[in-house]
Amino acid sequence: MKRALWIGMAGAMAAATWLVAQQPAATPAADETPTTLGPAASGGGTTFEDGDIEMPDPAKFHKEPGYSPYAGRRYPERPYFGDEHVHTAWSVDAGGFGTTLGPEEATRFARGEEVVSTSGQPVKLGQPLDWVAVTDHSDGMGIITELKAGNPELLADPTLKKWAEMMKQGPKEATAAVMEIIKGQATKSLPGPMMDPKFAGTVWKRNTAIADKYNEPGRFTAFIGYEWTSNYKGGDNLHRNIIYRDGKDKADQVLPFTTFQSEDPEELWKWMAAWESKTGGKLLAIPHNGNMSNGRMFALTTLGGDPLSRAYADTRRKWEPLYEVIQMKGQSEAHPSVSTTDEFVTNYELWDKGNLTLTGKKPGDLEHEYLRDALVNGLKVEQQVGSNPFKYGMAGGTDTHNSLTAAEEDNFFSKFPVAEPRPDRWNEVVVKNSGQVMKGWEVTAAGYTAVWATGNTRAELWDAMMRRETYATSGPRIVVRFFGGYDFTKADVSRLPAAAGYAKGVPMGADLPAAPKGKAPTFLVAALKDSHGGNLDRIQIIKGWIDAQGKPHQHIYDVVWGDAARRKIVNGRLTPVGNTVNVKNATFVNSIGDPELVTVWKDPHFDPRQRAVYYARVLEIPTPRWTDYDTAYFHVKMDPKVPLTTVERAWTSPIWYGPR
Amino acid sequence: MSAETPTSARGAAAAGTKVPGRLRRLLREPMLHFALVGVTLFLVHAWVAPNGATGRRIVVDRGVVEDLAKQYEATWQRPPTARELAGLVETYVHDEVLYREGLAMGLDRDDPLVKRRVRQKVEMLAEDDPSAHEPSEAELSAFLARHAAQFTRPAVYSFRQIYLGEVATREEAERLATAARAELARGRSPAAIARPSLLADQVTAEAADQVARDFGDTFAGELATARPGAWSGPLRSSYGAHLVRVTAVQPASVPPLQEVRTDVAREWARDRRERSVRERYAALRAGYDVVIETGRPTGTL
């Protein structure tokens, strides 16, 4: 017994000794440490003045008249597809869950190169992306990789050492460790080294170096970015991805903003303003997963409980041009309990059991979590205070945590290494908390952002995002044009909608000019199916408005559909397109629907005194969901409640109307 | 520190072997343990003592003290006081004494943390190739030539296309194509014949992979066989059937180095790094006699 004790003690001492004896591996030279801006990590702090509010004007952007008709064609000719939301091994949770692929592999994969996944499976995108933003969590960026590698500087901390050991013991213990880390973050009790700016500086510089190395103007854009991960009150999702327009030279000057500094988005915007004035560069933020914010993402009060002011609305709109409407943790476009007449959101990729810890929702929360409601409520706030806080365009990202932005249904590598292709992955627990469970099959194979930019460079893509000339897709590379104006007619339904669109109207993301007397808004909308995907079922235009009593409304119009000869609107509903999916083999045929749809639509219920917002939604015919490809490939039988088909879709940024 | 390497390496090599059940009981005998520890201590001492690193003499030289002071300063933003420095030095000695004792007992072996850390260090050394350098033009040219496929720019096409509409069968496509050719022969313009479509009717200088993304893989494949200057078809795309007239083709080519220098340099460095790690491991592994004993069926790698 004594001997055992002695050996045990000696073992512990020897281990501790070894850990302490190592020289720090990641100590950067002090003079190279980037600055931290904003409140100190301890809380409290400095405030910065907002810069001048300078809104982009998409209506004017493409119209610079000149003599030459060809020179006038400055408009974007093709959409550039990418993912603004990718986590790698350098994210605390991703690394903790076992991901070994870092930002370099993530970027190579997005460019279309073959990589070997964490679980050892070779994987390659069916269609390469045009751009990517690796957005690892700023809180403790890179810490897990270093922890697992045994960085002695970190292991000197007893808590970090404990976590490092748990991560080696097996997946169960590793998960427990990550849960402790997430909890530690929420309760502000993370060990000191995780918040050490010196360490963060080293990792950040390595991160930006990789983005610069793979950024090839004209061929592939690698944005510098990070995610600011505010789990307000211990789990209400207020996350934002920060996308840099510039390169390493500017990004390295300041460390990313962390939630150790503040969990309040208003502080983040102050930080962004301070960053821009210090570096002369440009930043934008993309919030996501309002569906897990328990009513906070689009609340009509600030976190402090004050009503939304004009200044708040101006600031939020300035920094946040886009909202991520779909990703692996479900869609945040509209919830069936609020949008009761929308048959296409019923059972469509809903993650609505609670916030990030699956703590349940209070009545009314669901009305402040989804973008469609926010778009309408934004009009109301604008009416009240003179500025719209929720003027969001559409973005889509994966939020992958295994470095693989694989949103294709037939090529889905899911969110974590443990959920990479395996026969049982559909039935395994993904999140379990507060007595609630989310299972593997509920993870969504989505999404991407399409950007109508004049070229594939950081500046051009970023500028297009800033003017909201973007749309989101659940994965497919559908091409969508959407223009608003007062003079579109059926004659504009041509093979070149962009020519008429830019000449006579404004593109997605813009404001309609004042309505000429007696005229209602008209919209030119066109969609071309993904050359590798399903035909199109229909295009819808979704209108939101505020009536004279200040009440919010929404209505969905089916404006053009495939197989037009055999389908019509019965009792306000378009007859379904049908379904060709062979579930057994996970196949479908494009014998229904149309490869492309285009039309001009005029708002039949326009009232020039009412503020309104319009966006287009394009729906594909039903195709196999990733669960169906798994069923066919692994010969597994899933629970009947698991959906095996899906309706892929695209959502355009809205076009707004306001009385002048 | 280099002196512990032989012990660790052998320890690691021995660790993989499985011990049969009967032996295991014997191995639990305290006396045997004692003997083994004694033998190990003796062997370790014999191996490393002359070198001094794990001997009985600890020298805290000026460099060590400077390092301790600097580390302290980096954390606390001020140099340590004389008393604090004495504490740092004593901690260093404390570390060193127990570290050597622990090594002597072989406690570093079979410790996954130690093993992982040492492995990582060795790999880092392998990555830090002493012969690493900025690549010369000749090296880059050679790399480009050797990996030509990786850098090849796909063929670039300019073409006009007449969209004939969706088709269910090959015959239907043929029929529509024949009709369209007849109309062309009568002098009607392609734009008048084509079904309206959002697909570009005129494509200028587009790379084959982009054509495949826009029109589908089948179309891109068939385009490669179309004779430039004449209307070919029907070609099948993801949207239906087309007549196509290729107006210009620039065949796939390997670009000259100056056009892809940054890419080539990046890939060259990556390749070198990976190869260095791989080769050094292979060389080291070849020096070991690895015996794997298992009751489980194992495949080959």
XYZ file of C-alpha atoms in Angstrom, chain A residues 3 6-7 10-11 13-25 27 78-81 104-105 108 111 113 127-130 145-146 148-152 155 161 164-165 168 198 213-216 219 477 479 493-497 526-532 535 563 590 592-598, chain B residues 1 28-30 33 67 71 74-75 77 91-92 94-100 102-103 105 107-108 111-114 116-118 120-121 124 150-151 153 161-163 166 190-191 194-202 206 209-217 237-240 260 262-263 266-267 270 273-274:
148
model
C 4.688 1.418 -2.114
C 4.970 6.319 -3.194
C 4.888 5.317 -6.831
C 6.386 10.000 -7.624
C 4.386 9.663 -10.798
C 5.503 14.688 -9.159
C 7.404 13.471 -12.165
C 4.578 14.490 -14.470
C 4.302 17.893 -12.849
C 8.031 18.308 -12.967
C 8.151 17.464 -16.617
C 5.428 19.917 -17.399
C 7.032 22.757 -15.504
C 10.495 22.064 -16.818
C 9.572 22.615 -20.440
C 10.342 25.930 -22.026
C 7.322 27.857 -23.326
C 6.819 26.915 -26.940
C 5.906 32.884 -26.546
C -21.946 35.703 -62.099
C -22.602 34.868 -58.475
C -19.625 33.723 -56.428
C -20.442 30.904 -54.025
C -4.937 25.359 -44.057
C -6.761 22.090 -44.756
C -7.679 23.762 -49.421
C -10.905 25.411 -53.021
C -8.796 19.968 -53.229
C -18.176 21.627 -56.971
C -15.422 23.823 -55.571
C -16.299 27.077 -53.844
C -15.179 30.488 -55.086
C -4.589 22.389 -30.574
C -1.868 23.635 -28.263
C -3.532 18.599 -27.059
C -0.009 19.119 -28.301
C 1.005 19.585 -24.679
C 2.081 23.222 -24.790
C 3.713 23.446 -21.332
C -0.442 22.732 -19.048
C -3.968 20.218 -17.533
C -5.833 18.067 -21.653
C -5.855 14.735 -19.878
C -6.735 11.989 -24.231
C 0.129 37.104 -25.920
C -1.233 32.511 -48.558
C -4.328 30.995 -50.194
C -5.988 34.210 -51.297
C -5.607 34.436 -55.077
C -9.350 32.731 -58.750
C -25.635 26.536 -56.739
C -28.494 31.257 -59.875
C -38.770 38.539 -69.305
C -35.770 37.885 -71.479
C -32.634 35.836 -71.514
C -30.737 38.768 -70.039
C -32.699 39.855 -66.984
C -35.251 34.811 -62.559
C -33.708 31.551 -61.417
C -31.565 28.945 -63.124
C -31.237 25.568 -61.463
C -27.927 24.183 -60.206
C -26.414 22.452 -63.222
C -25.778 19.460 -60.963
C -35.195 21.245 -61.333
C -44.773 22.490 -65.370
C -35.634 15.940 -63.412
C -40.867 17.422 -63.189
C -40.308 21.125 -62.588
C -38.393 23.437 -64.909
C -34.668 24.034 -65.320
C -35.265 27.770 -65.179
C -38.000 30.207 -64.220
C -38.384 33.894 -64.929
C 18.914 16.666 -22.280
C 3.062 -7.834 -10.051
C 5.584 -9.231 -7.567
C 7.025 -6.413 -5.449
C 9.643 -4.528 -9.232
C 15.837 32.927 -18.934
C 10.052 34.705 -18.299
C 7.112 38.708 -19.520
C 4.359 37.674 -17.124
C 5.915 43.277 -16.642
C 12.027 26.121 -8.109
C 14.249 25.367 -11.074
C 13.450 21.515 -7.387
C 12.187 20.739 -10.889
C 15.502 19.450 -12.003
C 16.049 17.182 -9.001
C 12.646 15.516 -9.239
C 12.834 15.402 -13.024
C 16.100 13.472 -12.895
C 11.694 10.558 -12.260
C 13.708 9.841 -15.382
C 12.789 5.579 -12.376
C 8.464 7.438 -15.185
C 8.601 9.193 -18.526
C 3.148 8.346 -20.223
C 0.967 9.354 -23.159
C 1.508 13.028 -22.437
C 5.260 12.705 -22.462
C 2.969 12.848 -27.480
C 5.033 15.863 -26.524
C 8.322 14.247 -27.427
C 5.650 16.459 -31.499
C 9.080 17.903 -30.783
C 8.813 19.804 -35.415
C -1.715 20.225 -60.520
C -1.046 23.591 -62.152
C -4.973 25.615 -66.628
C -25.082 28.089 -78.242
C -28.677 27.680 -79.333
C -30.863 26.298 -76.572
C -35.722 20.318 -72.364
C -29.487 31.798 -83.857
C -31.232 34.185 -81.460
C -33.228 29.528 -79.703
C -35.714 28.921 -76.949
C -35.439 31.813 -74.482
C -33.158 30.895 -71.616
C -31.143 32.458 -68.845
C -28.116 30.543 -70.054
C -25.619 32.760 -71.830
C -26.039 32.400 -75.599
C -22.554 33.667 -76.153
C -14.501 30.503 -70.228
C -14.260 23.650 -65.368
C -16.415 26.758 -65.283
C -18.329 25.549 -68.361
C -18.956 22.319 -66.454
C -20.262 24.266 -63.477
C -22.557 26.355 -65.682
C -23.821 23.726 -68.160
C -23.024 20.400 -66.495
C -20.248 17.851 -66.898
C -26.557 19.926 -70.790
C -28.244 19.819 -67.411
C -30.942 22.021 -68.919
C -31.701 20.263 -72.187
C 1.952 30.892 -61.073
C 3.239 32.208 -55.774
C 1.180 29.015 -56.082
C 3.478 27.608 -51.698
C 3.000 24.044 -52.928
C 4.265 22.345 -48.397
C 7.693 19.971 -45.379
C 5.473 16.921 -45.695
